[in-house]
Amino acid sequence: MTVKVRRQRPRRRVFWALVAVLLADLLALSDTLAVMSVDLGSESMKVAIVKPGVPMEIVLNKESRRKTPVIVTLKENERFFGDSAASMAIKNPKATLRYFQHLLGKQADNPHVALYQARFPEHELTFDPQRQTVHFQISPQLQFSPEEVLGMVLNYSRSLAEDFAEQPIKDAVITVPVFFNQAERRAVLQAARMAGLKVLQLINDNTATALSYGVFRRKDINTTAQNIMFYDMGSGSTVCTIVTYQMVKTKEAGMQPQLQIRGVGFDRTLGGLEMELRLREHLAGLFNEQRKGQRAKDVRENPRAMAKLLREANRLKTVLSANADHMAQIEGLMDDVDFKAKATRVEFEELCADLFERVPGPVQQALQSAEMSLDEIEQVILVGGATRVPKVQEVLLKAVGKEELGKNINADEAAAMGAVYQAAALSKAFKVKPFVVRDAVVYPILVEFTREVEEEPGVHSLKHNKRVLFSRMGPYPQRKVITFNRYSHDFNFHINYGDLGFLGPEDLRVFGSQNLTTVKLKGVGDSFKKYPDYESKGIKAHFNLDESGVLSLDRVESVFETLVEDSPEEESTLTKLGNTISSLFGGGTTPDAKENGTDTVQKPSEKAEAGPEGVAPAPEGEKKQKPARKQRMVEEIGVELVVLDLPDLPEDKLAQSVQKLQDLTLRDLEKQEREKAANSLEAFIFETQDKLYQPEYQEVSTEEQREEISGKLSAASTWLEDEGVGATTVMLKEKLAELRKLCQGLFFRVEERKKWPERLSALDNLLNHSSMFLNGARLIPEMDQIFTEVEMTTLEKVINETWAWKNATLAEQAKLPATEKPVLLSKDIEAKMMALDREVQYLLNKAKFTKPRPRPKDKNGTRAEPPLNATASDQGEKVILPAGQTEDAEPISEPEKVETGSEPGDTEPLELGGPGAEPEQKEQSTGQKRPLKNDEL
């Protein structure tokens, strides 16, 4: 027995150690279970979260709004975000940055940089010689890259989400435009790193919208393909997407709904912003016309006035979408001159006539890329704020040839909801219903390389080769392997975009470099020297286009094979195991079909062949004649990447940007803390000065006490006005603590007097009810008495002591002046009530759970009352038999159980709190069990 105990102790320790680790992990996870999404639009952003108990909720910002302007104001000592920054755009337009996402991943010579400068001339853009990009030069001391500004916005969005979720959040899914190329996507990822966010995925905003639509209409999806077109015109761009919804069979979860992106078309500059800029220019011309002849300056040269006009143009566009005309008016537009002019919808449509002509363009692109016709589209659904413009709907309806346009989706929040659903699906903390998402590659990617070939004996020439890695509209995420044959020395190859003929000339200029990366391989020749007797199976490059649509080169390997003859007697178990594993992981013998092929990576088959070339294993008696097996050797090849489109920030520069943003965040937090302390001090001074004149405070204080407090408050107010600007947070808090200590006695006396009536009334009620309960207990007949004399005496003592304490304390309090510290305290009243209630509850619980004593019958058939001190053993127990049954009768057999039709061992799953979880009655007269009905509960 001792041995067994000793052997089990370590197991118990291990078990409890594992339990402790699991509990620790669960507790750690419970603090960081929430995930978030950021739908990053050009003009505004929407943030959504998922946390336990809160499925898919849009986050409200500090102004309790569901969307937040993507605007940042950067000053020397403070920053503003969202609505606060939008209001600062009028006062300080140079320091207020908006639409900066249009500069992400762009070099200085990109047409979009010049377009941004023309739209917002108040911003000074400087040149970064290292990356050929631009920076915002706010002041000689302040300079920020577009990635850093976006990092600030993402960090702000996380703070909103954390305040709403009441817990820290790090995991996020961020939406990006579907037309973002590799450089632009990497820029967003770098901005997220600066913000300290862990990006689960960059999801295309059109895909997020389609996912949201499918998730909320899961029941409408069946095995018949449904083609839906989403037309999304936002502030900065327009995207048209064709999506196919269908139930498909998956290996993991059986039949599940799937969305597949079939076609995409877009216009990078067609959106609500361009319409507002046209309106702004029109209003500026009207204002200049009104002041013509007054030698006034052009309003376009005044950044503040132009910021006011842009805000008015935004409002005017919204109003004209519902009205035929409206009056534009701005007080003090420039030089204290008011502006007022009438604008009509007709004028607005004339200003934007060329923009409306571009509305059908993305539809045609989407149909071409999907190789579909409009007849195959079941519904066209509007998304994005700019689709509310009536002319846009009119032109689009004519272009698609449908009876009506679908508006059965939340145009503002659909992308944020779809993205947060994807975040929950990618997070390990949540389990969501599967929804298969097959996104599509917009820009094809290929590999180019040059190889020396011998066309004729002794005649060598260079041949340029191209191999498509990821084709246009092909699905992703996906891994590919390309094999380079006939190379025995170090060489280079290039990763470039494929055919971009579907883009127009202007779009190609905006797109930037069509060359992505040059890959320089080092160590190819050395690998051949290392395995001279092996046959080369080529140089294999492994590529990955991940969930975010970002391409990466995982590794490059030089692969060799040879035939090895091993006698079965000498082959060890470890060697056999190694050969089996080798065959599972790429040890197949199928030769490459092409000299340089591209293959999609597949998982190894579970049924591995034991012999080479698919030959079945030899019988036991023929092991000595086993043919030679193939041995595969893999040598890692060194890789040097030369980025050609846009170099990423070096790690040291990235670390500097991270530190810069952290310092700004810390400064903001310190500023908020100081402002909070100053506001608390100021509020306390004003509130207390007002209280000194209220009767309830004057009643419990003397004139001298009030004068002392008033004097200290006035001195603190003067100090706050004169020196408060330079006071630190600690000084403000100390000043507030000093004043609170001074007023503590006064506030205490007032608060106690406010509590007395309610507390004393409750005490009187409890005393009266306790006395009534005690009197009733004493009237119980001796035969039925369940309380002992000690218990009732104890209760009576507590009641009497409480009465005595109350009367004595009230008498003592009546002798004291109101300006002195009271002896009747609310906490003492509560303590007395708790002590008395505890005694009463004890007796009530005893009465509730005590069973009545049995009474034996006398000769006349009545039950005699047992003596008070009789015990159960003295009285004895007599079983009363049913009528007609004697003591020697056989016991009644238990009724047979009713067959339910279930097989032995079959049980129904328990659904906690779910329908059908009704309580079951334990005993019935038949001995069977049946569920209770609602009216029997």
Short mmCIF file of N, CA and C in Angstrom, two decimals, residues 685 688-693 702-718 739 742-743 746:
data_model
loop_
_atom_site.label_atom_id
_atom_site.label_comp_id
_atom_site.label_asym_id
_atom_site.label_seq_id
_atom_site.Cartn_x
_atom_site.Cartn_y
_atom_site.Cartn_z
N ILE A 685 -13.87 73.26 -6.43
CA ILE A 685 -13.89 74.63 -5.88
C ILE A 685 -15.27 75.27 -6.09
N THR A 688 -18.12 73.40 -4.05
CA THR A 688 -18.04 73.61 -2.60
C THR A 688 -18.42 75.05 -2.24
N GLN A 689 -17.98 76.02 -3.03
CA GLN A 689 -18.38 77.41 -2.77
C GLN A 689 -19.88 77.57 -2.83
N ASP A 690 -20.52 76.87 -3.73
CA ASP A 690 -21.97 76.93 -3.82
C ASP A 690 -22.63 76.25 -2.62
N LYS A 691 -22.05 75.15 -2.15
CA LYS A 691 -22.64 74.42 -1.02
C LYS A 691 -22.61 75.23 0.27
N LEU A 692 -21.62 76.10 0.42
CA LEU A 692 -21.51 76.89 1.66
C LEU A 692 -22.72 77.79 1.88
N TYR A 693 -23.50 78.06 0.84
CA TYR A 693 -24.68 78.92 0.96
C TYR A 693 -25.97 78.12 1.04
N THR A 702 -20.30 76.44 11.59
CA THR A 702 -20.31 77.77 12.18
C THR A 702 -19.85 78.79 11.14
N GLU A 703 -20.06 80.05 11.45
CA GLU A 703 -19.64 81.11 10.54
C GLU A 703 -18.14 81.09 10.34
N GLU A 704 -17.40 80.83 11.44
CA GLU A 704 -15.95 80.79 11.35
C GLU A 704 -15.48 79.64 10.46
N GLN A 705 -16.14 78.46 10.59
CA GLN A 705 -15.76 77.32 9.75
C GLN A 705 -16.00 77.61 8.27
N ARG A 706 -17.13 78.22 7.97
CA ARG A 706 -17.44 78.52 6.56
C ARG A 706 -16.48 79.56 6.01
N GLU A 707 -16.11 80.54 6.82
CA GLU A 707 -15.18 81.57 6.34
C GLU A 707 -13.80 80.97 6.07
N GLU A 708 -13.38 80.04 6.93
CA GLU A 708 -12.08 79.40 6.72
C GLU A 708 -12.08 78.61 5.41
N ILE A 709 -13.14 77.82 5.20
CA ILE A 709 -13.22 77.02 3.97
C ILE A 709 -13.31 77.92 2.75
N SER A 710 -14.12 78.97 2.84
CA SER A 710 -14.30 79.88 1.71
C SER A 710 -12.98 80.56 1.35
N GLY A 711 -12.22 80.93 2.37
CA GLY A 711 -10.93 81.58 2.11
C GLY A 711 -9.96 80.65 1.40
N LYS A 712 -9.91 79.40 1.85
CA LYS A 712 -9.01 78.43 1.20
C LYS A 712 -9.45 78.14 -0.24
N LEU A 713 -10.75 78.10 -0.46
CA LEU A 713 -11.24 77.84 -1.82
C LEU A 713 -10.91 79.00 -2.75
N SER A 714 -11.05 80.22 -2.26
CA SER A 714 -10.74 81.39 -3.09
C SER A 714 -9.25 81.44 -3.42
N ALA A 715 -8.42 81.10 -2.43
CA ALA A 715 -6.97 81.09 -2.68
C ALA A 715 -6.61 80.02 -3.71
N ALA A 716 -7.25 78.85 -3.62
CA ALA A 716 -6.99 77.79 -4.59
C ALA A 716 -7.44 78.19 -5.99
N SER A 717 -8.57 78.89 -6.07
CA SER A 717 -9.07 79.34 -7.37
C SER A 717 -8.10 80.35 -8.00
N THR A 718 -7.60 81.28 -7.18
CA THR A 718 -6.62 82.25 -7.67
C THR A 718 -5.34 81.56 -8.14
N LEU A 739 -7.82 70.39 -0.13
CA LEU A 739 -9.15 70.98 0.03
C LEU A 739 -10.17 69.97 0.52
N LEU A 742 -9.83 69.49 4.18
CA LEU A 742 -10.37 70.63 4.90
C LEU A 742 -11.89 70.54 5.05
N CYS A 743 -12.56 70.07 4.00
CA CYS A 743 -14.02 70.03 3.99
C CYS A 743 -14.58 68.69 4.43
N LEU A 746 -17.20 68.78 7.37
CA LEU A 746 -18.46 69.40 6.98
C LEU A 746 -19.29 68.45 6.12
#
